[in-house]
Tab-separated table of C-alpha atoms in Angstrom:
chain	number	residue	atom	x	y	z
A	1	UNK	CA	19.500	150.276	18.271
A	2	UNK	CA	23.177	150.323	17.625
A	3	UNK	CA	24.640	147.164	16.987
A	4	UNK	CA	26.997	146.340	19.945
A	5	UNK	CA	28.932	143.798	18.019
A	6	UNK	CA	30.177	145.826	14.906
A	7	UNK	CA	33.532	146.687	16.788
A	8	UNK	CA	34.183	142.870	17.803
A	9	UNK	CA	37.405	141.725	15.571
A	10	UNK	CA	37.441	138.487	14.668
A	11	UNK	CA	40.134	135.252	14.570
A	12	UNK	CA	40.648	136.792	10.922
A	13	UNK	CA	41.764	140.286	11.715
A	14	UNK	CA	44.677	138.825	14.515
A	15	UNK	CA	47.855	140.548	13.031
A	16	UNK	CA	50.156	138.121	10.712
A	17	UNK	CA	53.046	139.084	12.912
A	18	UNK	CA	51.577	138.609	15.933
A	19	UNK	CA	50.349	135.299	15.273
A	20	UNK	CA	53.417	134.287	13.863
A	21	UNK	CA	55.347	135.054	16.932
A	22	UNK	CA	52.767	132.433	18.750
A	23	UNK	CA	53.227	130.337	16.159
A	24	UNK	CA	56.878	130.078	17.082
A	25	UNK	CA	56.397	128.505	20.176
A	26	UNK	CA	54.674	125.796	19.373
A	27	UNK	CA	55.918	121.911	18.443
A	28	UNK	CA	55.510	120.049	14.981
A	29	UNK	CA	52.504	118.234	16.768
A	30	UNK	CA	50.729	121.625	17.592
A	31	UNK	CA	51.813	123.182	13.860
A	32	UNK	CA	49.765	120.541	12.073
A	33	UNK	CA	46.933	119.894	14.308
A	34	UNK	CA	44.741	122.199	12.431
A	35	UNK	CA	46.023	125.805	13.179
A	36	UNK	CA	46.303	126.675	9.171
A	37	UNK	CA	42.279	125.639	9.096
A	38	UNK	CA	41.148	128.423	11.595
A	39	UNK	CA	40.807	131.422	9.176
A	40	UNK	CA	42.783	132.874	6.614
A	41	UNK	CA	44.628	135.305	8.396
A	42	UNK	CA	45.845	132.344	10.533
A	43	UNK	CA	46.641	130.186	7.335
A	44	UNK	CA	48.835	133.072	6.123
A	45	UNK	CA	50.510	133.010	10.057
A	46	UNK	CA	50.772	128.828	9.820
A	47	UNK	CA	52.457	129.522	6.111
A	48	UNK	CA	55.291	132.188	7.096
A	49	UNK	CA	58.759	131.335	5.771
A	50	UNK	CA	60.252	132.361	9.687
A	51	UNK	CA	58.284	128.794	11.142
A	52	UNK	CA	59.848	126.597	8.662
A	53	UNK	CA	63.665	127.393	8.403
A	54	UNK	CA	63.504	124.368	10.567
A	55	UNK	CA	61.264	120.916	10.315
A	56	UNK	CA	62.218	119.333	13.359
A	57	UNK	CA	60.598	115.759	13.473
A	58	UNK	CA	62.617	114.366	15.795
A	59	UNK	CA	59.730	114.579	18.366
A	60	UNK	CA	58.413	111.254	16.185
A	61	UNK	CA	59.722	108.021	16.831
A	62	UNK	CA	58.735	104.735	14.963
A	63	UNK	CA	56.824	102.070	16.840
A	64	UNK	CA	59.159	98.952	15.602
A	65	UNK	CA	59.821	95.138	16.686
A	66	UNK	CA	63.611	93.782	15.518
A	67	UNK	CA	62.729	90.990	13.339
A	68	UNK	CA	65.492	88.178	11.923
A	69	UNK	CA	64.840	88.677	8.076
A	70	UNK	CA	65.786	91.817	6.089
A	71	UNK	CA	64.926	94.887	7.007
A	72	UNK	CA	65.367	93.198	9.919
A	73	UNK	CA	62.809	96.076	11.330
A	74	UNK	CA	58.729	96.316	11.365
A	75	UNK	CA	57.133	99.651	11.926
A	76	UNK	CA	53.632	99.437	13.639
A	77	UNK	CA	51.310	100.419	11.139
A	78	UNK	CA	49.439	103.121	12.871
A	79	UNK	CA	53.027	104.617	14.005
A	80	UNK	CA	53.830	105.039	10.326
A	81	UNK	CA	50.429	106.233	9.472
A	82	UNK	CA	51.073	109.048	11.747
A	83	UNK	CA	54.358	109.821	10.557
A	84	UNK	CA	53.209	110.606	7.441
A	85	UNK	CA	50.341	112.363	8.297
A	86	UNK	CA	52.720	115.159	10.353
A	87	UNK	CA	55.341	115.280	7.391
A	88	UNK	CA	52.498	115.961	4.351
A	89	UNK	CA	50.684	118.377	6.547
A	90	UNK	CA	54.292	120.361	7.330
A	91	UNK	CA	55.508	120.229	4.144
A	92	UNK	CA	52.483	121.936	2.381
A	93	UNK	CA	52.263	124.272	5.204
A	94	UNK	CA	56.462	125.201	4.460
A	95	UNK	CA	55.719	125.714	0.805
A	96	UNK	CA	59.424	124.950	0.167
A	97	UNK	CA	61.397	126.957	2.673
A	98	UNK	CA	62.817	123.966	4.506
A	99	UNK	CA	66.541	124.632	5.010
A	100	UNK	CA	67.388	121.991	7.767
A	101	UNK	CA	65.220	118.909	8.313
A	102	UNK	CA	65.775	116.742	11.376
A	103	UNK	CA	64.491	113.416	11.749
A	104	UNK	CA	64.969	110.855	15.313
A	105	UNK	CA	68.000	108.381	14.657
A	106	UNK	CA	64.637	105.598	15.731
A	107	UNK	CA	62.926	106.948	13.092
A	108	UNK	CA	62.438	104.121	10.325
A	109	UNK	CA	61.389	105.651	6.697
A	110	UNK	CA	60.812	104.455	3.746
A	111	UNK	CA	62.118	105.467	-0.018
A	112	UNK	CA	58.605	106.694	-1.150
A	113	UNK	CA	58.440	109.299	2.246
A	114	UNK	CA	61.994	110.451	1.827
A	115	UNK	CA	61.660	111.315	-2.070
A	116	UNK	CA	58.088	112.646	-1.305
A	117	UNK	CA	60.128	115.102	1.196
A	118	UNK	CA	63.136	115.534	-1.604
A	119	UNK	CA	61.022	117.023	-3.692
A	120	UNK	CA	59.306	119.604	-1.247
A	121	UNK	CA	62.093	120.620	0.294
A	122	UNK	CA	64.349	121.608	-2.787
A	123	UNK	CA	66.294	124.348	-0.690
A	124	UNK	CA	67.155	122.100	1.834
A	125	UNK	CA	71.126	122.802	3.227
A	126	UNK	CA	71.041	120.718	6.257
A	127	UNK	CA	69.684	116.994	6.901
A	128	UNK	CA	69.553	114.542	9.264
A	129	UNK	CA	68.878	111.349	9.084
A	130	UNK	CA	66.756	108.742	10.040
A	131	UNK	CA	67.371	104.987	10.239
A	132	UNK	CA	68.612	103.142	7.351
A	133	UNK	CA	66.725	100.200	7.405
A	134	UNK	CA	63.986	100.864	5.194
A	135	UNK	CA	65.748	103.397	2.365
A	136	UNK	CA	66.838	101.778	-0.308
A	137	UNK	CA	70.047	103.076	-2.728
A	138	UNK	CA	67.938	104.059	-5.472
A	139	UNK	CA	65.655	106.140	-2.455
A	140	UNK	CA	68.484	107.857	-0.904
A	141	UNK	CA	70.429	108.942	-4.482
A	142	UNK	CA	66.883	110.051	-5.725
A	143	UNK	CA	66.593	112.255	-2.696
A	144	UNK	CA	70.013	114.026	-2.823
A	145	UNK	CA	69.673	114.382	-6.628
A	146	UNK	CA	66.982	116.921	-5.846
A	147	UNK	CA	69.068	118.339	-2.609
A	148	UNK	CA	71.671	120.532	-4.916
A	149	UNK	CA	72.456	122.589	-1.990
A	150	UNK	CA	72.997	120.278	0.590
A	151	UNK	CA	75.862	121.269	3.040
A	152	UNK	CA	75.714	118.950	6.042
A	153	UNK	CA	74.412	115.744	6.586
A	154	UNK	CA	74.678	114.038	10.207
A	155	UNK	CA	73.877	110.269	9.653
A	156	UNK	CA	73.715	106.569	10.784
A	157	UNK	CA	76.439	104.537	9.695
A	158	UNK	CA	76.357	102.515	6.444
A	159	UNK	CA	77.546	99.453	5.698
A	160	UNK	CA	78.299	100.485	2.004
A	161	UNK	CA	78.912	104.032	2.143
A	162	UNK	CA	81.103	104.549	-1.785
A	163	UNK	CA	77.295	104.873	-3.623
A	164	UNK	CA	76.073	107.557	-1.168
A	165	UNK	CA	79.162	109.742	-1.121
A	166	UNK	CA	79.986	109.731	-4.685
A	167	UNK	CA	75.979	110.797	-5.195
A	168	UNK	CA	76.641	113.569	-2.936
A	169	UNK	CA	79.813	114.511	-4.710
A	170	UNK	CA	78.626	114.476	-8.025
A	171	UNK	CA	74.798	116.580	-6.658
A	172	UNK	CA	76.019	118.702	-3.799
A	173	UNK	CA	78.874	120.984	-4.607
A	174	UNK	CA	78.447	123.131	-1.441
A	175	UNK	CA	78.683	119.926	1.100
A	176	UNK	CA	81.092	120.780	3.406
A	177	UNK	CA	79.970	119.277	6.777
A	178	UNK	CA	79.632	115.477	8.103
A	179	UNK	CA	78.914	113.525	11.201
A	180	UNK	CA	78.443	109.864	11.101
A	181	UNK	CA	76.890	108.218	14.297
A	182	UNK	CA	78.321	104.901	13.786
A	183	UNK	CA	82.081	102.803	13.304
A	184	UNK	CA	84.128	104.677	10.677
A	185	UNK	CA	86.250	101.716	9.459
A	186	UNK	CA	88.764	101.829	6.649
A	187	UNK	CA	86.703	101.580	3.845
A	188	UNK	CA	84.625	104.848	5.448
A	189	UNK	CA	87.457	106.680	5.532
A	190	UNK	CA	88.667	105.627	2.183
A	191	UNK	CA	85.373	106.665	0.464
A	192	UNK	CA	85.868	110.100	2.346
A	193	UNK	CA	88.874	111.083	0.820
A	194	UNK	CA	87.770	109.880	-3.123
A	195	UNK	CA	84.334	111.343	-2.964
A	196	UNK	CA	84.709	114.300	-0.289
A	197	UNK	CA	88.115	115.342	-0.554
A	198	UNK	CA	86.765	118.926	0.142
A	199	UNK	CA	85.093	118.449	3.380
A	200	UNK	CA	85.879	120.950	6.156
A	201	UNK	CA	83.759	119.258	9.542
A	202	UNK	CA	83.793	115.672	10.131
A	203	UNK	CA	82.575	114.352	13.780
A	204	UNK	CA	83.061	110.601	14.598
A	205	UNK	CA	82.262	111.260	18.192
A	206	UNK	CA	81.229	108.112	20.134
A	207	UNK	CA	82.056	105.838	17.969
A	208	UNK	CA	84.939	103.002	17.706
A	209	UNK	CA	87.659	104.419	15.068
A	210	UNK	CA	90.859	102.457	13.471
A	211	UNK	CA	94.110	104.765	13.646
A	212	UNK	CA	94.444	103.362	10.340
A	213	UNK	CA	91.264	104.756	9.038
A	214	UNK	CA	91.591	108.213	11.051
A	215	UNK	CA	95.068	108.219	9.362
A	216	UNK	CA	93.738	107.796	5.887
A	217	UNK	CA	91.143	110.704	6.908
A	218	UNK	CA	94.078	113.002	8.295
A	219	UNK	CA	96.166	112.120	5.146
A	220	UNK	CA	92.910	112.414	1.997
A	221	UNK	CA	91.302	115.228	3.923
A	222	UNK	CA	93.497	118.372	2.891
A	223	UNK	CA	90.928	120.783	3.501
A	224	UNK	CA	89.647	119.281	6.652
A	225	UNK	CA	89.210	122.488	9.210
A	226	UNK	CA	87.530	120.626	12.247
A	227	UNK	CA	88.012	116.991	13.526
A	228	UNK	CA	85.696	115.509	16.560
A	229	UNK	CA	86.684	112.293	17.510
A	230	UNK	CA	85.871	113.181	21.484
A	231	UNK	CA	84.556	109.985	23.288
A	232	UNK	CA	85.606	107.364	20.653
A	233	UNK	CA	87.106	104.196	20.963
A	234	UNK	CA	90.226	104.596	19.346
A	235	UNK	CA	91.794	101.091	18.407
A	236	UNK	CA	95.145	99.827	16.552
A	237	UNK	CA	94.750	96.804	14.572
A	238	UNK	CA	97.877	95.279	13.621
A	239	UNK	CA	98.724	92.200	11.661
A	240	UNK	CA	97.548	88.802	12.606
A	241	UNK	CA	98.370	87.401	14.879
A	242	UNK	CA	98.555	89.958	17.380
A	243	UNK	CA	95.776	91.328	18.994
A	244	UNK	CA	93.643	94.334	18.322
A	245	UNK	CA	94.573	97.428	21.539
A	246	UNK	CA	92.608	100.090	22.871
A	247	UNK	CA	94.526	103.337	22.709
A	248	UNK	CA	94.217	105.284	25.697
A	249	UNK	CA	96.030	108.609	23.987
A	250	UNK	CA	96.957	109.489	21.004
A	251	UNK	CA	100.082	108.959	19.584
A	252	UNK	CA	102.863	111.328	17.764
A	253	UNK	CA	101.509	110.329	14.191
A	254	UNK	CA	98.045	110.940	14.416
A	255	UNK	CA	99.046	114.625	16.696
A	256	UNK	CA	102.169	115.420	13.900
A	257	UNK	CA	98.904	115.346	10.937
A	258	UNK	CA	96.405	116.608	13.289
A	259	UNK	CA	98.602	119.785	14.258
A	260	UNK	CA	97.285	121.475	10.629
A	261	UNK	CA	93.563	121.209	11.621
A	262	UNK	CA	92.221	124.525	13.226
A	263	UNK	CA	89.793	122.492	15.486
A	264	UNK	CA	90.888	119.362	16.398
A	265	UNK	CA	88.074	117.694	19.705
A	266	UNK	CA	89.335	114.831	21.536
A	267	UNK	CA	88.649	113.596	24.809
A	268	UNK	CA	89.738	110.033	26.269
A	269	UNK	CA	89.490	110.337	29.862
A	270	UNK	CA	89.177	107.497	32.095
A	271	UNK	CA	86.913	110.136	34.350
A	272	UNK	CA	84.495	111.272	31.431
A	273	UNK	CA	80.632	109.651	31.173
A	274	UNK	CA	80.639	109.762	27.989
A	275	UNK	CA	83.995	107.917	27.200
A	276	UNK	CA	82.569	105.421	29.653
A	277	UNK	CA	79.195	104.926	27.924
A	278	UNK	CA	80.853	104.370	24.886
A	279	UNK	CA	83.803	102.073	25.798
A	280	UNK	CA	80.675	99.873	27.959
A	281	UNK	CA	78.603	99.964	24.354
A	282	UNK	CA	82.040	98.594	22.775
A	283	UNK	CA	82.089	101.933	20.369
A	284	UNK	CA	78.403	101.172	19.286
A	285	UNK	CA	76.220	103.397	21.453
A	286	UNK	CA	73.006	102.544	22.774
A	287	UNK	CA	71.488	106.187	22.306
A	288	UNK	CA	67.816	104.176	23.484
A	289	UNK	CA	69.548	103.701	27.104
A	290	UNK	CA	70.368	107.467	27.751
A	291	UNK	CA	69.307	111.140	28.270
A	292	UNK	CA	66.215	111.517	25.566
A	293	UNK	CA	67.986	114.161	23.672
A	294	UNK	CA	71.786	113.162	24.143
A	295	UNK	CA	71.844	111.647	20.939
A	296	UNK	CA	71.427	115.789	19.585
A	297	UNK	CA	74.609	117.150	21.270
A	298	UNK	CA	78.054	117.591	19.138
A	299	UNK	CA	81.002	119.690	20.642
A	300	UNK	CA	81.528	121.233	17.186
A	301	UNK	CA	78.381	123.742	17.305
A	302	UNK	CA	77.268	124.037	13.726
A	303	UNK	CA	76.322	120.198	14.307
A	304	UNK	CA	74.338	119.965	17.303
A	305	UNK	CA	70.910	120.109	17.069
């Protein structure tokens, strides 16, 4: 009797391409939840340089409580345990071909994930980051030690930013791209034009920002292309006694350095939702109370996510 079943193909003769094509469509969730265990065929599909260009994890958000003491933040156990259980099972399935790596701005890390991640993702170009809280300084310069060809790098604001910059001066000689979602103060700006005085895109958008310091950047920043300050709070602090003001245009001195930039993104209408969010959040932006994914969009393109 012939034996109906010897034309049957099985999972393990589905073509690599095809599969891969599938593969494209699905989330970080559905990429480790066991496709790479099915056969070999779809191992090789679940291992294909096209899926993991980009490891987007910003899908995963901590579980966290504010507490009063330092970190001042406590991940739920089981959140974290997750967490890490997504970014081991990517990263062996990428086998190094991570160029940009995206992590949720409520995503709270800690030095031994981040440097587990440096080390598996040594092609990495583009990064952003997750909360501070929980990375120490010796975490964050191990990490960009290992990232040599780092080129952007959208993160939270920092409260002492000169260690960071001057570690990505001295590691990353192709950086050319930053966004900080946070106050840019003086001292920010300062640090910018010592350590990065080669950077070509800087966004500050939604954000409160000194004329003084967005002076300092126009003036340190010779090779600065493209400037986003759209939806800040733009404030003039002069000497005591007087009182800080809220600009509501900008003046001839910050246009006269400005005029040299080939991109330069403002917007401070009274009429725009966004300038409204962030003048109600005083320049500190509750992403939490908006849009999910709001917290993603930048008008300069090569920064949006």
């Amino acid at each position: 009797m012939e034996d109906t079943y010897s034309g049957l193909r099985t999972w393990n003769h589905m073509d690599i391409d095809t599969l891969v094509k599938i593969f494209q469509n699905l989330n970080i969730f559905e990429l480790t939840s066991g496709v790479g265990h099915v056969c070999r065929a779809w191992r090789l599909a679940a291992c294909d340089p096209l899926l993991w260009k980009t490891l987007d994890m910003s899908l995963l958000k901590s579980n966290y409580i504010k507490i009063r003491v330092k970190p001042y933040i406590y991940v739920d156990d089981q959140s974290d345990k997750t967490f890490t259980r997504v970014l081991k099972i990517a990263l062996n399935l990428s086998l190094g071909n991570i160029s940009t790596l995206i992590f949720h701005y409520d995503m709270y890390i800690k030095d031994e994930q981040l440097t587990y991640t440096a080390k598996r993702c040594p092609r990495l170009k583009r990064l952003v980051m997750p909360a501070w809280n929980l990375i120490r300084k010796t975490g964050i310069c191990q990490a960009v030690q290992m990232w040599k060809d780092l080129e952007s790098l959208t993160m939270p604001s920092i409260s002492n930013p000169p260690y960071l910059m001057e570690e990505i001066s001295k590691s990353c000689s192709k950086f050319s791209e930053l966004k900080i979602m946070g106050p840019c103060n003086v001292l920010f700006a300062s640090t910018l034009t010592k350590f990065l005085p080669n950077l070509k895109v800087l966004s500050l958008r939604c954000s409160i920002l000194r004329t003084d310091a967005l002076i300092i950047i126009l003036d340190g920043l010779k090779e600065l292309e493209v400037l986003n300050i759209s939806h800040c709070v733009l404030v003039e602090v002069p000497p005591p006694p007087q009182a800080r003001r809220v600009l509501r245009e900008l003046d001839e001195p910050i246009l006269e350095r400005a005029i040299r930039l080939k991109k330069f993104l403002t917007c401070m209408s009274e009429s725009c939702i966004m300038c409204q969010r962030t003048r109600n959040d005083e320049g500190l932006i509750r992403w939490h109370g908006y849009e999910e994914d709001l917290w993603k969009v930048d008008e300069v393109s090569s920064l949006a996510i």
